[in-house]
Amino acid sequence: MSRATRVSTIRRHLVEGGLVDLGLSEAAQKAGHPARREADGFTARQHVDATGALLVIVGAYGPDWFTTMREARHRLEQPYVKCHVDGDAAGLADHELLVRWATSAELQARKTAQGAGQAQLAALMRQQETQQRAEEQRRALEDAGQSGLF
C-alpha cells in the first residue's frame, strides 16, 4: 500500500506554484464542466482507490483548463514535490488528474531520464564552444595576416 497522499499537501504545492484554488465542493467537481468557470484554477478532493490507498484527484477549471492541468502536472512532478501524476486512470474526467506520492523507482527513473537529456545538451554545448573557438582562432590568424598559410 502506498503512502497516504493528503489533499491539503497537494493543494499547498499547487498554490505555491502560482495556481489558484477555486475551492469547489465535491458535488461541483463531480458535475464536471471545466470550461464553465470564469477564472482559471484548480480544485482537489480526496479519493480512496481499490487497494485502500489515499490519493488526490486534482481538477482543472476555467476557460483555459487544459493549460491549468498541464501546469498542475508540471508542478507536481518536480523533483522537490515528488508526486506521480496519472491523467489516464479509470474513472477520471478529461480535466482531472490522479495524484499520489511517487515511489523511489519512479523518482530514480525520472532522474535518469533528466540526466540523459542534460548530458545531450552539455555535449551539444561543448561542440558549439569548440567550433566557436576554432572560428575565433581562424579569424585571429586572418587578422594577423597569416591567412595565406591555410
mmCIF file of N, CA and C in Angstrom, residues 137-138 141-142 146-150:
data_model
loop_
_atom_site.group_PDB
_atom_site.id
_atom_site.type_symbol
_atom_site.label_atom_id
_atom_site.label_comp_id
_atom_site.label_asym_id
_atom_site.label_seq_id
_atom_site.Cartn_x
_atom_site.Cartn_y
_atom_site.Cartn_z
ATOM 1 N N GLN A 137 39.967 31.514 -33.557
ATOM 2 C CA GLN A 137 41.390 31.357 -33.862
ATOM 3 C C GLN A 137 41.657 31.611 -35.342
ATOM 4 N N ARG A 138 40.775 31.119 -36.199
ATOM 5 C CA ARG A 138 40.935 31.344 -37.637
ATOM 6 C C ARG A 138 40.856 32.835 -37.959
ATOM 7 N N LEU A 141 44.060 34.629 -36.843
ATOM 8 C CA LEU A 141 45.158 34.404 -37.786
ATOM 9 C C LEU A 141 44.979 35.230 -39.053
ATOM 10 N N GLU A 142 43.767 35.327 -39.544
ATOM 11 C CA GLU A 142 43.480 36.145 -40.720
ATOM 12 C C GLU A 142 43.791 37.610 -40.461
ATOM 13 N N GLN A 146 48.027 36.081 -41.661
ATOM 14 C CA GLN A 146 48.571 34.751 -41.917
ATOM 15 C C GLN A 146 47.543 33.860 -42.593
ATOM 16 N N SER A 147 46.590 34.440 -43.302
ATOM 17 C CA SER A 147 45.561 33.620 -43.955
ATOM 18 C C SER A 147 46.143 32.822 -45.113
ATOM 19 N N GLY A 148 47.282 33.255 -45.691
ATOM 20 C CA GLY A 148 47.857 32.548 -46.814
ATOM 21 C C GLY A 148 48.462 31.219 -46.429
ATOM 22 N N LEU A 149 48.700 31.012 -45.158
ATOM 23 C CA LEU A 149 49.282 29.740 -44.715
ATOM 24 C C LEU A 149 48.283 28.608 -44.754
ATOM 25 N N PHE A 150 46.984 28.932 -44.837
ATOM 26 C CA PHE A 150 45.970 27.870 -44.768
ATOM 27 C C PHE A 150 45.305 27.660 -46.090
#
